[in-house]
Amino acid sequence: MANKLKIFNDPVYGFISIPDSLIFHLIEHRIFQRLRRISQTGLSNYVYPGCNHTRFLHALGCLHLMQKAVRTLRQKGVEITAAEERAVYIAILLHDAGHGPFSHALESTLVEDVHHEEISLRLMHLLNEEFNGELSLAIEIFTNKYHKKFLSQLIAGQLDIDRLDYLKRDSFFSGVTEGNIGSDRIISMMNVADNQLVMDEKGIYSVEKYLISRMFMYWQVYLHKTSIAAEIYLIQTLRRAKELVQQGYHLDAHPGLQYFLNRVTGSSFDAHDLEIFVSLDDHDVISAVKLWQHHEDPTLAFLSRSLIRRKLPKAQIRNMAVTEEEYAEKVEFCRQHIGEGSADYLVHATPLTITPYDNKKQSILLLDNEGCCTPIEHSQKQILTASLLQSTTKFHFCYWNTNKLKAIMLNNN
């Protein structure tokens, strides 16, 4: 392979370098190039118009931050071989390769019972065959089977590189400054003790800022009432489309999308399904939904128009669950004004729970000057972490009323 030390210009970090030719060829591969057409934040651009960045850009950002992390750990005396370095770069580069159209918004909708991480792993194995086994170590690290556990924790952990990039990147593109974390500071505080990824104790307040920023990004961006409503409607559109196909209706769509509308379960997701899956991206779904605006089925047409024209239902996030009486009232409104059976697709009450810092599987460990590690929530220096262990549950409710219905009907022509 020829040496391909290319540079990408990233709006968040500036210049991102590609460390070796294998990684360059993985970036050039069609499986990775597909991520240019997969939205990073689902339908958040319905609320924040700048949120049009992609999984491709996120993956490159992760590669950039991982290079910084490796340099930092080596400077602190942590042994990372050249093979391990390359492997951890490959693992973070490909960690999201298995995302389907609109990322988390359609998780388990097109393909049920198969998480994107499992599809990412299948794609890594596929690439490993194509690249003559050069991804084997990366797969060990990705699946947490490698003996140096801290390398796997850089891929998936409380302070992993994935989170450090997506929080900073999503904050940048949304314009929500509360999510802007100090990723450089956090990486500079990384260390290793007893084969675990830890933080130098003096970085505690940067970590607490990170935890708070993550909480704000969830409530302000990822769980914004309007983008949640849009994503629910996208899911319901695909659900209705699947039902119609099973009833014998013809739906115009990309062949790959038509294939998955005919239902593929996780248990039957084989190599043929995987190949079709990676042919799909956001554009295929949106193109189909544009066509379905004019379908003879009134429910599918209504859902599709709502999405394409951004004429969405009334959406609220409440502290209390919706009462049965209010829910029944909204269902009856849909029955009378939109059609029999429409409420099952158009009225939704969804609980939303966030735990800013979930230490059940693993705590963030702080390393003091004596070499002792303490969970951050037990540190005498923590200010906010203990309070962030508590979960918060709110309730999303979307429904139609007279004003919202008038708005979409005016746009039918």
XYZ file of C-alpha atoms in Angstrom:
413
model
C 0.000 0.000 0.000
C 1.211 3.462 -0.838
C 1.600 5.862 2.074
C -1.436 8.160 2.223
C -0.806 10.724 4.951
C -3.736 12.962 4.114
C -5.164 15.859 6.132
C -8.833 16.752 6.687
C -9.899 20.264 7.651
C -12.418 19.931 10.491
C -14.449 22.972 11.650
C -14.172 21.871 15.287
C -10.493 20.887 15.661
C -8.806 22.281 12.580
C -6.504 19.908 10.707
C -6.940 16.167 11.323
C -4.083 13.960 10.156
C -4.388 10.369 8.964
C -1.610 8.386 10.691
C -0.986 5.570 8.191
C -2.002 4.105 4.860
C -4.230 1.319 6.250
C -6.411 3.855 8.043
C -6.517 5.968 4.895
C -7.745 2.998 2.868
C -10.393 2.222 5.491
C -11.609 5.826 5.258
C -11.728 5.508 1.468
C -13.747 2.277 1.666
C -17.401 2.426 0.596
C -18.517 1.179 4.025
C -16.946 4.202 5.697
C -17.796 6.678 2.930
C -21.461 5.796 3.482
C -21.225 7.627 6.831
C -21.090 10.900 4.868
C -24.806 10.301 4.263
C -25.792 9.331 7.821
C -26.898 12.173 10.096
C -25.087 12.384 13.425
C -28.064 13.759 15.347
C -31.137 12.299 13.656
C -33.709 15.033 13.035
C -32.238 17.608 15.433
C -31.850 19.927 12.437
C -35.627 20.401 12.598
C -34.873 22.492 15.700
C -31.211 23.459 15.256
C -30.678 24.100 11.515
C -26.899 23.756 11.825
C -27.157 20.140 12.982
C -26.431 18.700 9.556
C -23.124 17.075 10.463
C -22.556 13.407 9.788
C -21.230 10.217 11.334
C -18.303 10.540 8.897
C -17.169 13.801 10.472
C -17.729 12.442 13.984
C -15.585 9.377 13.262
C -12.742 11.531 11.973
C -13.014 13.709 15.072
C -12.780 10.603 17.249
C -9.657 9.517 15.364
C -8.125 12.946 16.041
C -8.896 12.847 19.775
C -7.660 9.258 20.050
C -4.285 10.332 18.662
C -4.113 12.956 21.408
C -5.065 10.380 24.044
C -2.360 7.957 22.929
C 0.275 10.731 23.017
C -0.849 11.791 26.502
C -0.728 8.280 27.941
C 2.664 7.562 26.432
C 4.043 10.785 27.917
C 2.911 9.496 31.323
C 4.807 6.239 30.866
C 1.939 4.029 29.709
C 3.162 1.385 27.260
C 1.210 1.372 23.998
C 2.869 -0.520 21.159
C 2.718 0.562 17.536
C 0.323 -2.322 16.785
C -1.948 -1.333 19.687
C -1.870 2.286 18.582
C -2.994 1.420 15.077
C -5.647 -0.970 16.409
C -7.212 1.552 18.779
C -7.330 4.096 15.937
C -9.125 1.591 13.708
C -11.554 0.618 16.481
C -12.595 4.217 17.183
C -12.763 5.046 13.477
C -15.202 2.193 12.796
C -17.148 2.184 16.074
C -20.213 3.781 14.423
C -19.979 2.127 10.999
C -23.113 0.105 11.772
C -25.452 3.059 12.168
C -28.436 3.019 9.855
C -30.260 5.994 8.330
C -30.742 8.862 10.810
C -28.578 7.078 13.399
C -30.402 6.493 16.705
C -33.733 7.795 15.365
C -34.352 4.579 13.415
C -32.430 2.210 15.688
C -34.346 -1.117 15.681
C -36.929 0.211 13.204
C -35.528 -0.985 9.889
C -33.857 -3.997 11.505
C -35.331 -5.153 14.793
C -33.286 -6.670 17.615
C -29.894 -5.716 16.154
C -28.029 -2.838 17.783
C -25.771 -0.646 15.657
C -22.726 -1.811 17.665
C -23.374 -5.400 16.571
C -23.618 -4.280 12.946
C -20.393 -2.275 13.392
C -18.691 -5.444 14.629
C -19.983 -7.456 11.663
C -18.645 -4.795 9.315
C -15.267 -4.897 11.071
C -15.109 -8.656 10.512
C -16.038 -8.127 6.858
C -13.272 -5.540 6.458
C -10.861 -7.775 8.337
C -11.301 -10.460 5.698
C -10.823 -7.922 2.922
C -7.682 -6.495 4.559
C -6.116 -9.900 5.296
C -6.567 -9.914 9.066
C -5.119 -6.467 9.753
C -8.152 -5.511 11.876
C -7.943 -8.491 14.256
C -6.419 -6.563 17.149
C -8.847 -3.675 16.628
C -11.727 -6.154 16.932
C -10.277 -7.534 20.181
C -10.143 -4.029 21.623
C -13.613 -3.118 20.333
C -15.133 -6.237 21.948
C -13.255 -5.676 25.244
C -11.366 -8.966 24.900
C -7.871 -7.483 24.831
C -5.857 -7.705 28.047
C -5.154 -3.952 28.179
C -8.614 -2.938 29.365
C -7.876 0.787 29.268
C -7.705 0.649 25.467
C -11.262 -0.698 25.323
C -12.354 1.960 27.834
C -11.103 4.623 25.428
C -13.624 3.222 22.923
C -16.549 2.683 25.318
C -16.498 3.964 28.874
C -17.519 6.799 31.158
C -15.045 9.183 29.545
C -14.564 7.570 26.161
C -13.366 9.323 23.045
C -16.764 8.862 21.389
C -18.489 11.005 24.032
C -15.726 13.585 24.099
C -16.154 14.195 20.384
C -19.922 14.048 19.999
C -20.587 16.439 22.888
C -18.167 19.050 21.604
C -19.207 18.537 17.971
C -22.960 18.538 18.588
C -22.592 21.630 20.750
C -20.674 23.356 17.955
C -23.157 22.555 15.190
C -26.290 23.132 17.277
C -25.001 26.363 18.775
C -25.912 25.127 22.274
C -22.893 26.438 24.182
C -23.819 24.627 27.406
C -22.543 21.432 25.803
C -19.090 22.754 24.940
C -16.715 20.590 26.958
C -12.974 20.923 27.454
C -11.991 17.765 25.578
C -8.310 18.741 25.409
C -8.184 19.316 29.161
C -9.924 16.014 29.902
C -7.584 14.076 27.594
C -4.552 15.742 29.170
C -5.746 14.436 32.571
C -6.105 10.816 31.402
C -3.918 8.179 33.009
C -3.795 4.434 33.604
C -3.759 2.627 36.959
C -4.257 -1.120 37.532
C -5.015 -1.538 33.823
C -7.950 0.907 34.110
C -8.424 4.287 32.444
C -8.415 6.896 35.216
C -8.241 10.677 35.569
C -5.579 12.639 37.390
C -7.287 14.079 40.451
C -6.572 17.677 39.477
C -8.894 17.226 36.478
C -11.957 16.645 38.669
C -13.733 19.894 37.822
C -13.252 19.417 34.088
C -14.910 16.017 34.531
C -17.797 17.510 36.512
C -18.245 20.152 33.803
C -18.340 17.322 31.249
C -21.053 15.462 33.193
C -23.182 18.587 33.500
C -22.685 19.484 29.834
C -23.787 16.007 28.797
C -26.973 16.392 30.844
C -27.724 19.779 29.266
C -27.151 18.426 25.770
C -29.659 15.662 26.374
C -32.406 17.966 27.588
C -31.688 20.808 25.144
C -30.757 18.909 21.971
C -31.128 15.122 21.925
C -34.452 15.145 23.812
C -35.805 18.453 22.569
C -39.592 18.175 22.390
C -39.811 18.984 18.669
C -37.001 16.748 17.458
C -38.402 13.886 19.577
C -41.807 14.405 17.926
C -40.191 14.403 14.474
C -38.256 11.217 15.214
C -41.372 9.508 16.592
C -43.182 10.400 13.368
C -40.312 9.081 11.260
C -40.496 5.788 13.170
C -44.280 5.677 12.753
C -43.955 6.402 9.031
C -41.681 3.386 8.587
C -43.937 1.307 10.820
C -47.004 2.160 8.711
C -45.058 1.519 5.517
C -44.069 -1.948 6.773
C -47.686 -2.747 7.613
C -48.890 -1.692 4.185
C -46.248 -3.778 2.415
C -47.291 -6.791 4.472
C -50.888 -6.141 3.405
C -49.852 -6.284 -0.249
C -49.564 -2.586 -1.070
C -46.798 -1.384 -3.365
C -44.610 1.419 -2.027
C -42.109 3.247 -4.199
C -38.720 3.207 -2.490
C -35.040 2.364 -2.900
C -34.720 -1.430 -3.421
C -32.808 -1.758 -0.164
C -35.524 0.051 1.748
C -38.193 -2.101 0.102
C -36.238 -5.157 1.211
C -36.298 -4.111 4.877
C -39.933 -3.049 4.724
C -40.602 -6.740 4.183
C -39.327 -7.347 7.733
C -35.929 -8.674 8.710
C -35.536 -9.790 12.326
C -32.314 -9.839 14.263
C -32.206 -13.620 14.303
C -32.189 -13.780 10.489
C -29.800 -10.885 9.851
C -27.190 -12.562 7.672
C -24.394 -11.493 5.311
C -26.855 -10.791 2.503
C -28.919 -8.539 4.796
C -25.747 -6.757 5.907
C -24.777 -5.979 2.317
C -28.207 -4.486 1.615
C -28.154 -2.578 4.913
C -24.950 -0.727 3.991
C -26.537 0.350 0.708
C -28.990 2.521 2.669
C -28.581 6.042 3.984
C -30.644 9.081 5.011
C -31.312 10.094 1.406
C -33.043 6.822 0.583
C -35.457 7.205 3.490
C -36.239 10.870 2.809
C -36.743 10.207 -0.909
C -39.268 7.503 -0.074
C -41.089 9.658 2.479
C -41.390 12.441 -0.136
C -43.089 9.993 -2.489
C -45.363 8.626 0.237
C -46.917 12.072 0.807
C -49.232 11.199 -2.095
C -49.953 7.569 -1.209
C -53.559 6.388 -1.164
C -53.275 5.334 2.477
C -54.337 8.458 4.425
C -52.275 7.647 7.528
C -49.022 7.122 5.615
C -49.670 10.246 3.541
C -50.418 12.329 6.643
C -47.285 11.176 8.467
C -45.131 11.792 5.402
C -46.494 15.294 4.810
C -45.984 16.140 8.449
C -42.300 15.228 8.185
C -41.453 16.652 4.777
C -43.247 19.956 5.350
C -42.246 20.134 9.015
C -45.842 20.518 10.093
C -45.444 18.578 13.288
C -47.880 17.861 16.108
C -48.106 19.838 19.303
C -45.270 18.615 21.536
C -44.711 19.062 25.243
C -42.304 17.786 27.887
C -44.031 17.554 31.243
C -43.034 16.700 34.787
C -46.096 14.482 35.243
C -47.417 11.628 33.136
C -50.361 12.279 30.820
C -53.700 11.318 32.341
C -55.850 8.663 30.718
C -58.622 11.221 30.230
C -56.408 13.680 28.337
C -54.892 10.925 26.224
C -58.363 9.639 25.317
C -59.425 13.184 24.390
C -56.522 13.537 21.911
C -57.258 10.096 20.460
C -60.873 11.084 19.877
C -59.782 14.329 18.189
C -57.690 12.331 15.709
C -60.511 9.889 15.079
C -62.945 12.682 14.263
C -60.677 14.986 12.257
C -58.024 12.740 10.689
C -59.496 9.272 10.465
C -60.363 6.046 12.228
C -57.261 4.340 13.667
C -54.980 7.321 12.991
C -54.358 8.099 16.691
C -52.278 4.934 17.086
C -49.678 6.602 14.842
C -50.248 10.269 15.689
C -50.687 10.503 19.472
C -47.773 9.456 21.687
C -46.899 9.661 25.368
C -43.267 8.723 26.013
C -41.301 8.732 29.296
C -37.791 10.199 29.091
C -35.251 9.333 31.780
C -31.755 10.777 32.114
C -29.085 9.819 34.652
C -26.286 12.392 34.260
C -23.736 10.069 35.858
C -24.531 6.348 35.942
C -21.886 4.563 38.017
C -23.624 1.182 38.203
C -21.318 -0.526 35.710
C -18.240 1.611 36.203
C -17.169 4.697 38.149
C -14.901 7.467 36.975
C -11.722 6.930 38.996
C -9.494 9.755 40.212
C -5.766 9.097 40.674
C -4.091 11.079 43.479
C -0.411 11.898 43.935
C 0.113 8.798 46.109
C -1.134 6.520 43.335
C -4.471 5.733 44.988
C -7.725 5.691 43.004
C -11.041 7.015 44.319
C -14.427 6.995 42.561
C -15.252 10.593 41.724
C -18.548 10.436 43.616
C -16.604 9.629 46.835
C -13.945 12.279 46.389
C -13.791 15.006 49.028
C -13.160 17.472 46.207
C -16.327 16.715 44.226
C -18.923 19.475 44.174
C -21.738 18.189 41.950
C -21.063 14.555 41.061
C -22.983 12.983 43.961
C -26.131 14.883 42.975
C -25.731 13.795 39.350
C -26.269 10.145 40.305
C -29.990 10.784 40.593
C -32.183 10.040 37.580
C -34.688 12.567 36.246
C -37.812 11.408 34.425
C -39.997 13.655 32.309
C -42.839 12.834 29.930
C -43.034 13.701 26.246
C -46.522 14.123 24.807
C -47.311 14.846 21.154
C -50.818 15.205 19.739
C -52.920 17.213 17.290
C -55.177 20.147 18.052
C -57.260 22.444 15.841
C -54.501 25.002 15.182
C -51.880 22.387 14.319
C -54.312 20.557 12.060
C -55.181 23.762 10.197
C -51.480 24.413 9.583
C -50.892 21.058 7.875
C -54.162 21.180 5.906
C -53.226 24.592 4.496
C -50.067 22.984 3.093
C -51.792 20.073 1.389
C -51.978 21.837 -1.961
